[in-house]
Amino acid sequence: MARGRIRAKLRRSHLYTFGCLRPTTTEEVPHPLQGPGYSRTVYCNQPLLHEKKSLFYCKNDISTTKYNVITFFPKALFEQFRRVANIYFLLAACLSASPISPFSPVSMIAPLAFVVGLSMAKEALEDSRRFLQDVKVNRRKASLHKGNGVFGPRSWQKIMVGDVVKVEKDQFFPADLLLLASSYDDGICYVETMNLDGETNLKVKRSLEATLSLDNDGAFKDFSGTVRCEDPNPNLYTFIGNFEYEHQVYPLDPSQILLRDSKLRNTDHVYGVVIFTGHDSKVMQNSTKSPSKRSTIEKKMDYIIYTLFTVLILISFISSIGFVLKTKYQTPKWWYLRPDNIEYQYDPGKIGLAGMSHLITALILYGYLIPISLYVSIEVVKVLQATFINQDIQMYDDETGTPAEARTSNLNEELGQVDTILSDKTGTLTCNQMDFLKCSIAGTAYGVRSSEVELAAAKQMASDLEEQDLDLSSFPMRKESKVPWENITEDEEIELGTVVTSNEDEDRRSAIKGFGFEDDRLMNCNWLKEPNANVLLLFFRILAVCHTAIPELNEETDTCTYEAESPDEGAFLVAAREFGFEFYRRTQSSVVIRERFSASGQVVQREYKILNLLDFTSKRKRMSVILRDEEGSIILFCKGADSIIFDRLSKNGKMYLEATTRHLNEYGEAGLRTLALAYRKLDDQEYSDWNDNFQKAKTAVGPDREAMLEQVSDIMERELILVGATAVEDKLQKGVPQCIDKLAQAGLKIWVLTGDKMETAINIGFACSLLRLGMKQICITMNSDSATNDGKEVIKGNILNQITNASQMVKLEKDPHAAFALIIDGKTLTYALEDDVKHEFLELAVGCASVICCRVSPKQKALVTRLVKEGTGKTTLAIGDGANDVGMIQEADIGVGISGVEGMQVSVRLFYGKLYHRKLYLHIVYSNIYFC
């Protein structure tokens, strides 16, 4: 509790230059809320007032089911009679009720009722599971203001617009809330939005200054206010509204809005007032209704039914013509049929009626040409296979307690028809759990442990070489042609030794989460013996100081764990601690580091005063901290993407640039995520002048404030001196290489859509068997010079020329066993997906065994999936684990949601809640067996 109180006193808004773009002045102009789309009025802490004023807002309960009690029978019957076969059997059942039917009506109605009833029961069972999941969500508890400053638990479904809610750490927000106050004095809170956008970095939210005093339960006893804002809409990143409080009107923006299904992190608690509930919330506005998809087999069976029905009518018509001829010319001669007292269906005098009655009889009699038992068998197999998937113990996740879940069995047979698999990488092929593995400091590479990507790639290459040796063993080969081991240089031996490790070395891997580094030169204070110890010291201090994390002290072990905004940042802090530089405490304006300079464990506690912190954003791709050390020196520490840092180096700061660049390329090839580290020393007058301009920009009012801040920050983040670079590992999921190898052997084409750079993607491709030794790589890229200097048409022409040449190479390949891999980056893909190029691009991609798309956006993922599905006309399967993969998966014929680190939102919306790589291949094979 004491630690919580200490943290609650922190005012952390000064740390965020870009994370909370809100002026500190109160002279803000309210938004003009006029016209359609801005009619919502919320009376804070007075939820019942909305009904009195005829403002009937939706309830907070949600439903993701396809049916309800009223719509189940009509909608389910419509779904069943979308099948042509069921319509035919219904007509046959109606005809069987006529007096001329050769069969009892029960013999036709009973099978139809069984098939339709079984299918409807299956739909009801699957929809009931969605219903139970909805009930579980709706019955979650939240702390609600019940009056007189007293908060108590209430289920989510009973929360109303205007209610004041208290959300505690690691809880989900029950509705879209306006942030009023938090456990931090300045209203800062941290929000995890993985369920919304798939991003693992925490977002910073900040309340209005006018509501900062509402920081305890009792403050809400007499609280009231009015929010006038935009109507419900699906845009996650915009919000326009005004807050009327204590006779003042304050403008609202997205930085004060907490969205439903996001989670509170690194903050003890927050208070918020409910703005949007239930299906009005932005996450539900973005969700789509459970789609009703029909499998390819079902569609093909409709065409088969059309064909069989045509044959049936033809046979019945020919039979009726023969009957008419017999009845008209021969029946009068058959005295034993008593022509004077004959029934109408055999009466030669009513030959048209007789022919029609025989046609109906023939249709019923020959109706078994279309077997209803086939549909019964298919429905039973679908149900059993879905049950088999759900109860497969090898697809159960022990860590999260999550079983596999086939949310609908309608598409089971599609698994056996898949031609192309499109997969996300982070969290799907990899674990999205970062380990600090290697680093480059002062031009020297440290870290001897190989990444899992390197190990898997080396293992795959060794396997491919072994297969090639077996293939060539039947041919005579001169002994001289083999390279003797004694001719391998020492450098080659070292390189091979660092890649191929033994099982014993694998067993010795450290159990420290976030730290997989091995190199005795830096451990146990041995770095003091290195020639550039002063640069190493700077490197460790940058890791320990340049961040926005919060330490949590374990009083029993006297060690800290960290609540960081990203997995990478957490790995850096763990690495700094293991190197002897432990981030120990954060105060209002400083950080405390416990530094160890001897193997004996003697610790020196140093305090660094934080002057400014220029936080990381996806646009800046860097973060910096300006601090004053105990000697009084002012230093800027900076870390960021290598392309950004290298452009900002001074002439004297490029001493280690060439070696560091070489190491970064090596780390990228090893599938590691890299950042560059740099610093700059400042004199007092230089910093004072800059800080004056910075504070003016920070307190400016107007639309240019962000640009002014970026411009002033850019001035300071120049003339840097390079220190080194880091490399963290995102490990492969278990069984990925084996699964992809099996799928490729089965003839499936595999596409990986990733945001990583090309070198990293290629090496991960080798590691997971997507790329194999001997496979010819086709790289479609545009160089940076052409992207800067040439026009759009010139760039597009160059890309089209590359695609055409590559297609010709694939077509002219004479080796029937040759395999090609296509690799393309996001900028090039933008042109390749345009209407006049995409068909050539697809033709090339279809001719390749594997395709890797690098640096792609979520929208490009969806566009690529649509191109493959519509262009090939074959079944596509998409796999992802984040909400940013939902667009891709919804475009595919089959969606597989992995409940991974990037969030659970994707698995809620998709057809198969979870499929592990090692079992996906098995269920595809079973689907082929069951439906063949």
PDB file of C-alpha atoms in Angstrom, residues 95 98-102 312-328 331 334 343-347 350-367:
ATOM      1  CA  LEU A  95     -46.108 -33.592 -53.680  1.00  0.00           C
ATOM      2  CA  SER A  98     -51.090 -35.723 -52.858  1.00  0.00           C
ATOM      3  CA  PRO A  99     -53.359 -38.796 -53.446  1.00  0.00           C
ATOM      4  CA  ILE A 100     -51.342 -39.841 -56.520  1.00  0.00           C
ATOM      5  CA  SER A 101     -48.087 -40.208 -54.548  1.00  0.00           C
ATOM      6  CA  PRO A 102     -46.647 -43.744 -54.680  1.00  0.00           C
ATOM      7  CA  LEU A 312     -34.714 -36.040 -63.121  1.00  0.00           C
ATOM      8  CA  ILE A 313     -37.186 -33.849 -64.995  1.00  0.00           C
ATOM      9  CA  LEU A 314     -35.879 -35.170 -68.314  1.00  0.00           C
ATOM     10  CA  ILE A 315     -36.273 -38.805 -67.224  1.00  0.00           C
ATOM     11  CA  SER A 316     -39.733 -38.123 -65.776  1.00  0.00           C
ATOM     12  CA  PHE A 317     -40.814 -36.256 -68.911  1.00  0.00           C
ATOM     13  CA  ILE A 318     -39.667 -39.085 -71.213  1.00  0.00           C
ATOM     14  CA  SER A 319     -41.434 -41.596 -68.965  1.00  0.00           C
ATOM     15  CA  SER A 320     -44.615 -39.491 -69.048  1.00  0.00           C
ATOM     16  CA  ILE A 321     -44.517 -39.272 -72.848  1.00  0.00           C
ATOM     17  CA  GLY A 322     -44.317 -43.077 -73.018  1.00  0.00           C
ATOM     18  CA  PHE A 323     -47.163 -43.345 -70.515  1.00  0.00           C
ATOM     19  CA  VAL A 324     -49.357 -40.963 -72.520  1.00  0.00           C
ATOM     20  CA  LEU A 325     -48.768 -42.923 -75.722  1.00  0.00           C
ATOM     21  CA  LYS A 326     -49.544 -46.230 -73.999  1.00  0.00           C
ATOM     22  CA  THR A 327     -52.645 -44.830 -72.314  1.00  0.00           C
ATOM     23  CA  LYS A 328     -54.062 -43.243 -75.461  1.00  0.00           C
ATOM     24  CA  THR A 331     -55.321 -48.858 -72.722  1.00  0.00           C
ATOM     25  CA  TRP A 334     -56.798 -53.888 -72.312  1.00  0.00           C
ATOM     26  CA  GLU A 343     -59.586 -43.897 -62.866  1.00  0.00           C
ATOM     27  CA  TYR A 344     -58.781 -40.412 -64.209  1.00  0.00           C
ATOM     28  CA  GLN A 345     -55.043 -40.923 -64.183  1.00  0.00           C
ATOM     29  CA  TYR A 346     -55.445 -43.748 -66.690  1.00  0.00           C
ATOM     30  CA  ASP A 347     -58.417 -42.349 -68.652  1.00  0.00           C
ATOM     31  CA  LYS A 350     -58.450 -37.158 -70.247  1.00  0.00           C
ATOM     32  CA  ILE A 351     -55.002 -37.760 -71.614  1.00  0.00           C
ATOM     33  CA  GLY A 352     -53.547 -34.378 -70.480  1.00  0.00           C
ATOM     34  CA  LEU A 353     -54.597 -34.927 -66.870  1.00  0.00           C
ATOM     35  CA  ALA A 354     -53.300 -38.501 -67.006  1.00  0.00           C
ATOM     36  CA  GLY A 355     -49.942 -37.347 -68.374  1.00  0.00           C
ATOM     37  CA  MET A 356     -49.575 -34.661 -65.691  1.00  0.00           C
ATOM     38  CA  SER A 357     -50.431 -37.060 -62.873  1.00  0.00           C
ATOM     39  CA  HIS A 358     -47.866 -39.532 -64.176  1.00  0.00           C
ATOM     40  CA  LEU A 359     -45.241 -36.776 -64.368  1.00  0.00           C
ATOM     41  CA  ILE A 360     -45.789 -35.980 -60.695  1.00  0.00           C
ATOM     42  CA  THR A 361     -45.683 -39.678 -59.804  1.00  0.00           C
ATOM     43  CA  ALA A 362     -42.456 -40.134 -61.772  1.00  0.00           C
ATOM     44  CA  LEU A 363     -40.821 -37.149 -60.063  1.00  0.00           C
ATOM     45  CA  ILE A 364     -41.574 -38.671 -56.681  1.00  0.00           C
ATOM     46  CA  LEU A 365     -40.660 -42.187 -57.774  1.00  0.00           C
ATOM     47  CA  TYR A 366     -37.312 -41.225 -59.289  1.00  0.00           C
ATOM     48  CA  GLY A 367     -36.642 -38.664 -56.539  1.00  0.00           C
TER      49      GLY A 367
END
